[in-house]
Coordinates of C-alpha atoms and ligand atoms in Angstrom, one line a residue:
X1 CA 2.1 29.0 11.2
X2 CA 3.9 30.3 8.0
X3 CA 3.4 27.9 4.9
X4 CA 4.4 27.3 1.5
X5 CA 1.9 27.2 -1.5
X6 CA 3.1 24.0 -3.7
X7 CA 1.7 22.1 -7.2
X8 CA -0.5 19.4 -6.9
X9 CA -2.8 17.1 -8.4
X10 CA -6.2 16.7 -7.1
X11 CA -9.9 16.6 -7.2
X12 CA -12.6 18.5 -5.7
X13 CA -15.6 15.7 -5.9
X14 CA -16.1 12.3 -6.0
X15 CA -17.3 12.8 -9.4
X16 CA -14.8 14.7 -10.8
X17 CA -11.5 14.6 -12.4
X18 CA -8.6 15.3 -11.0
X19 CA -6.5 18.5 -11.9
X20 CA -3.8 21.1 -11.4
X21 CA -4.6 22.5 -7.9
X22 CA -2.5 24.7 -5.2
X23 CA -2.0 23.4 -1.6
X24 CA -0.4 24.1 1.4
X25 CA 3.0 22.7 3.1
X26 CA 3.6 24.1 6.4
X27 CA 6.8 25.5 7.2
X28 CA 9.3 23.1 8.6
X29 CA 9.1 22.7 12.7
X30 CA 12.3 21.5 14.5
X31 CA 12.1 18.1 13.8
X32 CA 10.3 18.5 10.4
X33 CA 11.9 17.7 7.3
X34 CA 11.2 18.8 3.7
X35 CA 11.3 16.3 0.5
X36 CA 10.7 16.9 -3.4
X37 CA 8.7 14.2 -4.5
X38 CA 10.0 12.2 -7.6
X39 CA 7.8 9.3 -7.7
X40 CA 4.2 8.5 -5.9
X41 CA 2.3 5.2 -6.7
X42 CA -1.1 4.8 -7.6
X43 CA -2.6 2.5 -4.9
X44 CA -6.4 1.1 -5.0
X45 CA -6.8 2.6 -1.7
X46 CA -6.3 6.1 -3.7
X47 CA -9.3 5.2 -5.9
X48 CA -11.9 3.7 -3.1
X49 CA -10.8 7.4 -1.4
X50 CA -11.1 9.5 -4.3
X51 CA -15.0 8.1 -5.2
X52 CA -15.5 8.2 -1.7
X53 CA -16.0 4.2 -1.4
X54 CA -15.4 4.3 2.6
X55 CA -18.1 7.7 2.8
X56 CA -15.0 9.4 4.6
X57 CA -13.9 11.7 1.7
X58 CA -13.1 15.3 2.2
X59 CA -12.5 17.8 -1.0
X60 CA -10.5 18.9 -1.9
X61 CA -8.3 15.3 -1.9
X62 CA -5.1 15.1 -3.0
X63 CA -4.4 11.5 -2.9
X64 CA -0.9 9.2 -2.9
X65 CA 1.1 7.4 -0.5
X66 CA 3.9 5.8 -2.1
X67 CA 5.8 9.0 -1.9
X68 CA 9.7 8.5 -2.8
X69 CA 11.9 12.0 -2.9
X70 CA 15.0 13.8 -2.0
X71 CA 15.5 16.1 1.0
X72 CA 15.4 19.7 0.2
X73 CA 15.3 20.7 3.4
X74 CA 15.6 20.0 7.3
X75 CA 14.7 21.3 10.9
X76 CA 17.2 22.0 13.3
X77 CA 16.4 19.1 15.7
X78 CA 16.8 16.5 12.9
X79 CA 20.0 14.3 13.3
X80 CA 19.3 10.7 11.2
X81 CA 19.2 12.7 7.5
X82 CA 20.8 15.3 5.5
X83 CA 19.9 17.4 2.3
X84 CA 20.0 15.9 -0.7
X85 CA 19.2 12.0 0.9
X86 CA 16.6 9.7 -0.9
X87 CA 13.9 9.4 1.5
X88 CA 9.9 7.7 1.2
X89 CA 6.7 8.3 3.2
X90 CA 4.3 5.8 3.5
X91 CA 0.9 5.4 4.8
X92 CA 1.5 7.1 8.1
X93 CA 2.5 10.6 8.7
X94 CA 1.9 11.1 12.5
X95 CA 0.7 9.4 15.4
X96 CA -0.3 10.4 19.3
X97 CA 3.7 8.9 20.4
X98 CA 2.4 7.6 23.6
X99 CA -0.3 4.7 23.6
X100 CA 0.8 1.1 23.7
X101 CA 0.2 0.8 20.3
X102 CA 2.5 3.9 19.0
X103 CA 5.3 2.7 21.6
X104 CA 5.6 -1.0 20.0
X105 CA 5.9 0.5 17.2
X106 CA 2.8 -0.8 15.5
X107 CA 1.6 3.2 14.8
X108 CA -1.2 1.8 12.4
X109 CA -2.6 1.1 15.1
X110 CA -2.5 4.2 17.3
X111 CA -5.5 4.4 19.6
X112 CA -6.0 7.8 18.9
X113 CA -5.8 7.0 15.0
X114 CA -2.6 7.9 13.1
X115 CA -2.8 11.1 10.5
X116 CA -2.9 9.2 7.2
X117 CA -0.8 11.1 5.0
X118 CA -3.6 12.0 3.1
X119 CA -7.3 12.4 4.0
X120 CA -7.1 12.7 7.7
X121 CA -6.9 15.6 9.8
X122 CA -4.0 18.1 9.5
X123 CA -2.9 18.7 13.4
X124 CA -1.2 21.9 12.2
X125 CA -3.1 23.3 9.4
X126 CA -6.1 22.3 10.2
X127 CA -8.2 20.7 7.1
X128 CA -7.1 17.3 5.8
X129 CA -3.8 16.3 4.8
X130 CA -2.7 16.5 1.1
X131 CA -1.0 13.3 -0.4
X132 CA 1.9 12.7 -2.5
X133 CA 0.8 13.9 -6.0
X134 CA 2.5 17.1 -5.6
X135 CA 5.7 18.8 -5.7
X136 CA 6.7 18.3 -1.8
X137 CA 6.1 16.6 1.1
X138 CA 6.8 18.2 5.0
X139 CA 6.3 15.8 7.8
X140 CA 8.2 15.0 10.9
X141 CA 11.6 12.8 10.4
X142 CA 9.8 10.0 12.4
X143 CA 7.7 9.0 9.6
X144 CA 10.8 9.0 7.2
X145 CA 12.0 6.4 5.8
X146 CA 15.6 6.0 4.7
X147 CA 15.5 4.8 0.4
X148 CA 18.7 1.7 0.1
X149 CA 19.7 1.3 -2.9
X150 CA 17.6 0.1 -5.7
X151 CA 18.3 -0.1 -9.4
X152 CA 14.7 1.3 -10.2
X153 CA 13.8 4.1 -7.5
X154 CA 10.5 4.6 -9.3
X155 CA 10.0 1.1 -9.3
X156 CA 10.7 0.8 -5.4
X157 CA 7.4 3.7 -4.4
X158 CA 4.9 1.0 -4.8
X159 CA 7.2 -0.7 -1.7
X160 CA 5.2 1.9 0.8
X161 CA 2.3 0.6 1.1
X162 CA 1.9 -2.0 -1.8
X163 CA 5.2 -3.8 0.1
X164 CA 4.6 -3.0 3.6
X165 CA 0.9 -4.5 3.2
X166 CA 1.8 -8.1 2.6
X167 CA 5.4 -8.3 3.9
X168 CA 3.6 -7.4 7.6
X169 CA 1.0 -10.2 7.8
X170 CA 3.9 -12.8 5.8
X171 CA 5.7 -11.9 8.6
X172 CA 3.4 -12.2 11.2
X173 CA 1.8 -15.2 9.8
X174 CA 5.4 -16.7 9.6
X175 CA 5.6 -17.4 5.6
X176 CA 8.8 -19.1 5.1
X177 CA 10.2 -22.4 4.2
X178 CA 7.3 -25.7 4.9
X179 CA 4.8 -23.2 4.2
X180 CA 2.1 -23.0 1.8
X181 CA 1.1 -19.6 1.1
X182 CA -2.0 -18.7 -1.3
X183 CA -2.3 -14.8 -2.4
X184 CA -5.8 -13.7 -3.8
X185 CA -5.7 -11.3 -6.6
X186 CA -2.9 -10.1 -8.7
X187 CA -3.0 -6.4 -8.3
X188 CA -0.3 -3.9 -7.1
X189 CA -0.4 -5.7 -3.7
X190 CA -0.6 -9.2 -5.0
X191 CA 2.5 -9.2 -7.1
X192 CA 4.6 -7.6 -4.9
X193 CA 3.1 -10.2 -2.2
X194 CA 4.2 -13.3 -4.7
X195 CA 7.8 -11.8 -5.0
X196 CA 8.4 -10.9 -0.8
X197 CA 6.5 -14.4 -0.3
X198 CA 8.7 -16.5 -2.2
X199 CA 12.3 -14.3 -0.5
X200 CA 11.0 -15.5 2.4
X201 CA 10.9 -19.3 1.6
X202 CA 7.6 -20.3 1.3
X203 CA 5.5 -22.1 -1.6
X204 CA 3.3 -19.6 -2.9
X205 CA 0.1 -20.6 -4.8
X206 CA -1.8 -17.8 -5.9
X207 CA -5.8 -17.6 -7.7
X208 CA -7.0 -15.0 -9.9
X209 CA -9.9 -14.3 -12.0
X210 CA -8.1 -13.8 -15.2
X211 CA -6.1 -16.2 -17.4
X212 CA -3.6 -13.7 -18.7
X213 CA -2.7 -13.4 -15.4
X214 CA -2.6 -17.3 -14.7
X215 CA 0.0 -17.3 -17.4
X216 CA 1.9 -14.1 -16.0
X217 CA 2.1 -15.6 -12.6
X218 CA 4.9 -17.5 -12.6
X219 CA 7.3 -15.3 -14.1
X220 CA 6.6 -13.0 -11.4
X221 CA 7.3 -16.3 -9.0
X222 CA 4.6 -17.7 -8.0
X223 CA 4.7 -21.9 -7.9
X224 CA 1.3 -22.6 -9.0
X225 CA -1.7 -20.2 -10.4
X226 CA -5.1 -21.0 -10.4
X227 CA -7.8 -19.6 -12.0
X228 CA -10.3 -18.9 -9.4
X229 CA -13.6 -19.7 -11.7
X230 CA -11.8 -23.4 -12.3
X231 CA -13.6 -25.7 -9.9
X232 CA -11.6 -28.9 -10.4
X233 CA -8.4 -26.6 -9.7
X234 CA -10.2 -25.0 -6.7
X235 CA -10.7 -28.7 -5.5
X236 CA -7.2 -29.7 -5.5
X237 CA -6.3 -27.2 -3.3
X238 CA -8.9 -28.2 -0.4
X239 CA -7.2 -28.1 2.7
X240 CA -4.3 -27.7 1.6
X241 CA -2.8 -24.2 2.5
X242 CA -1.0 -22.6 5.5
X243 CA -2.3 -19.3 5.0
X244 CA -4.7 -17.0 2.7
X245 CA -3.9 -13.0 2.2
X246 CA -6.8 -11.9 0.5
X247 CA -6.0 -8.4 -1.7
X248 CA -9.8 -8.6 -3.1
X249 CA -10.5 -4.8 -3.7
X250 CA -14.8 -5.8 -4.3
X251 CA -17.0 -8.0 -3.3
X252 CA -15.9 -11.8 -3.5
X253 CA -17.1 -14.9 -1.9
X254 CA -13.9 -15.7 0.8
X255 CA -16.2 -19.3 2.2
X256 CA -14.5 -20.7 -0.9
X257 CA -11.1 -19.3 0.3
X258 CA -11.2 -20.6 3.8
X259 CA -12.1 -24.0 2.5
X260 CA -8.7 -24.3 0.9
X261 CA -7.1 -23.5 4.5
X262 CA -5.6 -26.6 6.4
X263 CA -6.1 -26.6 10.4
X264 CA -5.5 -23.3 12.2
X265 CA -5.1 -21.9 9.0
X266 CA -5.8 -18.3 8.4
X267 CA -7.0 -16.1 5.6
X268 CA -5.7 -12.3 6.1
X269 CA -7.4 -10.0 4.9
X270 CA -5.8 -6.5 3.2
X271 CA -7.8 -5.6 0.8
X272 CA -11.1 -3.2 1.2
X273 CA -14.2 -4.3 -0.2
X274 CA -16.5 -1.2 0.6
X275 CA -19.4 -3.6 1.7
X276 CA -19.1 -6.1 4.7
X277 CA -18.2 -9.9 3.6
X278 CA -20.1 -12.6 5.3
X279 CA -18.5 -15.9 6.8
X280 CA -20.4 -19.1 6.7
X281 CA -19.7 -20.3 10.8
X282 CA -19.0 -24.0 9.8
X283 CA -15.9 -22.5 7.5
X284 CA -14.2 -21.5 10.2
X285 CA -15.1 -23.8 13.5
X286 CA -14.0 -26.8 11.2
X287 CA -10.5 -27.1 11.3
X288 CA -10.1 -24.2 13.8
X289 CA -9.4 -21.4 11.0
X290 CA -8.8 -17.7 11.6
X291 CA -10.1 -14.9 9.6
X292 CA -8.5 -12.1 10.3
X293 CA -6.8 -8.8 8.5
X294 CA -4.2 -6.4 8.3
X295 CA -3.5 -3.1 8.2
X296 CA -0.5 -1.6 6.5
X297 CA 2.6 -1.5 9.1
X298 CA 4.6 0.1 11.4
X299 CA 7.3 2.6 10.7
X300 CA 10.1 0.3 11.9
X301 CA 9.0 -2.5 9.8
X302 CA 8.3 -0.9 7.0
X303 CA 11.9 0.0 7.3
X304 CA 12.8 -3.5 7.8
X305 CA 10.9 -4.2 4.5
X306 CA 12.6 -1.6 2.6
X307 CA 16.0 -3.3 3.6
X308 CA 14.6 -6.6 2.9
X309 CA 13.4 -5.7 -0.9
X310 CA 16.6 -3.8 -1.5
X311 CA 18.6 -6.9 -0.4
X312 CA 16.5 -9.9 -2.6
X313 CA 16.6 -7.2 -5.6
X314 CA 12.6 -6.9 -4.8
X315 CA 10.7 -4.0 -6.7
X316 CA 7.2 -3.7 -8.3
X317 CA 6.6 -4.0 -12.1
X318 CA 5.0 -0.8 -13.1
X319 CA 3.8 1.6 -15.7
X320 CA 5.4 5.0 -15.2
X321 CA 3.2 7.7 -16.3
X322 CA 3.2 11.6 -16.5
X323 CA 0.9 13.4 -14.1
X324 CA -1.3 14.9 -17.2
X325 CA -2.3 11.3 -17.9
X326 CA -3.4 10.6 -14.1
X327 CA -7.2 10.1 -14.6
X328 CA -7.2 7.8 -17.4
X329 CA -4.8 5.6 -15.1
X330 CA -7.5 5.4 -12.3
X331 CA -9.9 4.4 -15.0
X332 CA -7.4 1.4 -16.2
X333 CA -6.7 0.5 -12.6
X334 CA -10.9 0.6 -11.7
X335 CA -10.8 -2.1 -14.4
X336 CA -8.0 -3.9 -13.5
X337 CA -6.5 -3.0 -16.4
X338 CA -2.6 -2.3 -15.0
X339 CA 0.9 -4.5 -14.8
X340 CA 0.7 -4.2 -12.3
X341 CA 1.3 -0.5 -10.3
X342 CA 1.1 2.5 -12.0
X343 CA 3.7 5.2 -11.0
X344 CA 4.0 9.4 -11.1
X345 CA 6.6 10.8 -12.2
X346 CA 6.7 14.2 -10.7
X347 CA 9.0 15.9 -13.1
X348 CA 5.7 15.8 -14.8
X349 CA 4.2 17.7 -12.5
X350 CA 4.0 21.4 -14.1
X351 CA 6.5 24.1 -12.0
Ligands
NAP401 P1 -5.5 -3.6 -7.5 O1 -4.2 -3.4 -8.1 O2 -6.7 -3.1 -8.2 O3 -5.7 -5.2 -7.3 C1 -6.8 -5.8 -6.8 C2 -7.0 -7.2 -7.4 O4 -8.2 -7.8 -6.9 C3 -7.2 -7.1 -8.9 O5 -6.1 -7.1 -9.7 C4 -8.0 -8.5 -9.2 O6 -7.0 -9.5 -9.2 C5 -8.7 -8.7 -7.9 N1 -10.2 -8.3 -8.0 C6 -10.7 -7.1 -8.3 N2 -12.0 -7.2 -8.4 C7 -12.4 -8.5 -8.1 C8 -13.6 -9.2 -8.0 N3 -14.8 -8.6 -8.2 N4 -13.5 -10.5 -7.7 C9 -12.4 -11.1 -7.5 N5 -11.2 -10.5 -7.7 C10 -11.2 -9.2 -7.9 O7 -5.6 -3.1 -6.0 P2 -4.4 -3.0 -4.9 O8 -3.8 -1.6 -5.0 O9 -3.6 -4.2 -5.0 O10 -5.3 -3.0 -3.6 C11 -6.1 -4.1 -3.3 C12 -7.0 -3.8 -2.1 O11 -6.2 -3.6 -0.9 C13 -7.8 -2.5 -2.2 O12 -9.1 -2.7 -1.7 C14 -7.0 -1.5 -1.4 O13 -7.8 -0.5 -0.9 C15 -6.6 -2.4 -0.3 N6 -5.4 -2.0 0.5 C16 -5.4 -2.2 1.8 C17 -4.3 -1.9 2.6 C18 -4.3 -2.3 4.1 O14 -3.4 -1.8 4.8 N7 -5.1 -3.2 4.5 C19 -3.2 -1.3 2.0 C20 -3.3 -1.0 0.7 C21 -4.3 -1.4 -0.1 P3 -7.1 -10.6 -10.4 O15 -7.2 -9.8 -11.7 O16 -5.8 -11.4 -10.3 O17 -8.3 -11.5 -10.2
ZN402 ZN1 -0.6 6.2 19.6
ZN403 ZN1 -2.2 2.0 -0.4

């Protein structure tokens, strides 16, 4: 198969930084298209892969997955885009078309495993896919998403997977008006999780470990903040919520979380502590609570998502940053030190 050597940003160890590297984009198959990359977000998932948190790492690793571009190019089967469209790839990349899982729509969940689009195998190159800090991306127009109109494009990348991460489980879970929602963590996913979770109606409560971030809170929406480490706050809150989505990225105690649950309540979880969490039994028989979790979404709903942001004016608040300045981002983000996604801009990206 013919291919295309492209810029990129990557590393070639867990321990080291990343740099200026060459990859390969294949050349584009019938129903293939081809997109320059303007923006990519910086997702904790990036991170926990890049230091090999999950001890499924290969190198060399370019990561990303909030990938926003414009069509440069398109094969000859594809009807639903034209050069020169904004267009975003996500999370997912490919999937085997033809389990249940792939034909609901729910591809996240494809039962022979989805190519991430970075990290997992490449079915036409072989190796492992190459993520979104580079120049292009080729994939097939499946996994496409159409951009609507935002004011803030760059703003929007963080919608990929950030966006689709929480609006799936609020959906599921049936956040909306009546309901009391809490959101753990105020990170790239917990923001955006406050701003989908109040569009859709409900009362949205969220707990954090840091007082700056109590006090941030409710200008990004949120109806109450509590400061997790505040016991008589914590208290108030027993039995009191609908549902829990937990975007812990470490260890945390989540017994505390599922005490704040009323019955049949559930706590979600999306975010990826390396090391297993452990549920006390009585936390969840009383009061008939679920714990469950979440992975990312479908391609159709994370469609419907995009549509859903554009139209409540719903973006992430980020910090825009050149390529160059890449590694001393995932340094600020490993210490939570971010407001609250950070952002590529790929002009950056040397030619
Ligand atoms: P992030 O921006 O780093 O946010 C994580 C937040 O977790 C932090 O801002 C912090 O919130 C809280 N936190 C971190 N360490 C903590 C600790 N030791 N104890 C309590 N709270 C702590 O990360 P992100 O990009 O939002 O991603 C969050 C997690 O979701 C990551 O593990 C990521 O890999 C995972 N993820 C999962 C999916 C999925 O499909 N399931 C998709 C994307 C990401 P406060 O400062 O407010 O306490
Ligand atoms: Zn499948
Ligand atoms: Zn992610």
């Amino acid at each position: 198969m013919n291919t295309k050597l492209v810029k990129a940003y990557g590393t070639e160890a867990s321990d080291k930084p990343l740099k200026l590297i060459e990859i390969k984009r294949r050349d584009l198959l019938q129903h293939d298209i081809e997109m320059e990359i303007l923006y990519c977000g910086i997702c904790h998932s990036d991170l926990h892969q890049i230091k090999n948190d999950f001890g499924m790492s290969a190198y060399p690793m370019v990561p990303g997955h909030e990938i926003v571009g414009k069509i440069t190019r398109i094969g000859n089967q594809v009807t639903d885009f034209k050069v020169g469209d904004f267009v975003a790839v996500g999370c997912i990349v490919d999937s085997c078309h033809e389990c249940e899982n792939c034909k609901e729509g729910e591809e996240q969940f494809c039962n022979s495993f989805p190519t991430f689009s970075f990290n997992s195998p490449d079915k036409y190159l072989g190796g492992m896919t190459f993520g979104g800090f580079s120049q292009t991306y080729v994939c097939e127009d499946k996994y496409v998403l159409h951009m609507p109109e935002f004011k803030d494009l760059a703003a929007a990348a963080p919608l990929l997977c950030a966006g689709i991460t929480v609006y799936s489980p609020l959906k599921h879970w049936g956040a909306g008006i009546g309901k009391k929602v809490g959101i753990l963590g105020i990170g790239g996913l917990g923001h955006v999780a406050i701003k989908i979770a109040k569009a859709m109606g409900a009362e949205v409560i969220v707990f954090t470990t840091s007082t700056a971030k109590v006090r941030d809170a409710k200008r990004l929406g949120a109806d109450h903040a509590i400061l997790s480490s505040d016991e008589g706050q914590m208290k108030t809150y027993a039995g009191q919520l609908h549902f829990i989505i937990d975007t812990v990225s470490a260890q945390h105690d989540v017994n505390t979380y599922l005490n704040l649950l009323r019955r049949d309540g559930s706590l979600v979880l999306v975010g990826l502590p390396p090391k297993p969490l452990e549920v006390g039994a009585f936390n969840v028989v009383m009061g008939r609570k679920s714990f469950s979790g979440s992975n990312i979404g479908g391609i159709r709903e994370t469609q419907e998502m995009l549509d859903f942001c554009a139209k409540h004016n719903i973006t992430a608040d980020i910090e825009l940053i050149k390529v160059k300045d890449v590694n001393e981002a995932f340094e600020r983000l490993e210490k939570g030190d971010v407001k609250y996604r950070f952002v590529i801009d790929m002009a950056s990206l040397p030619k």
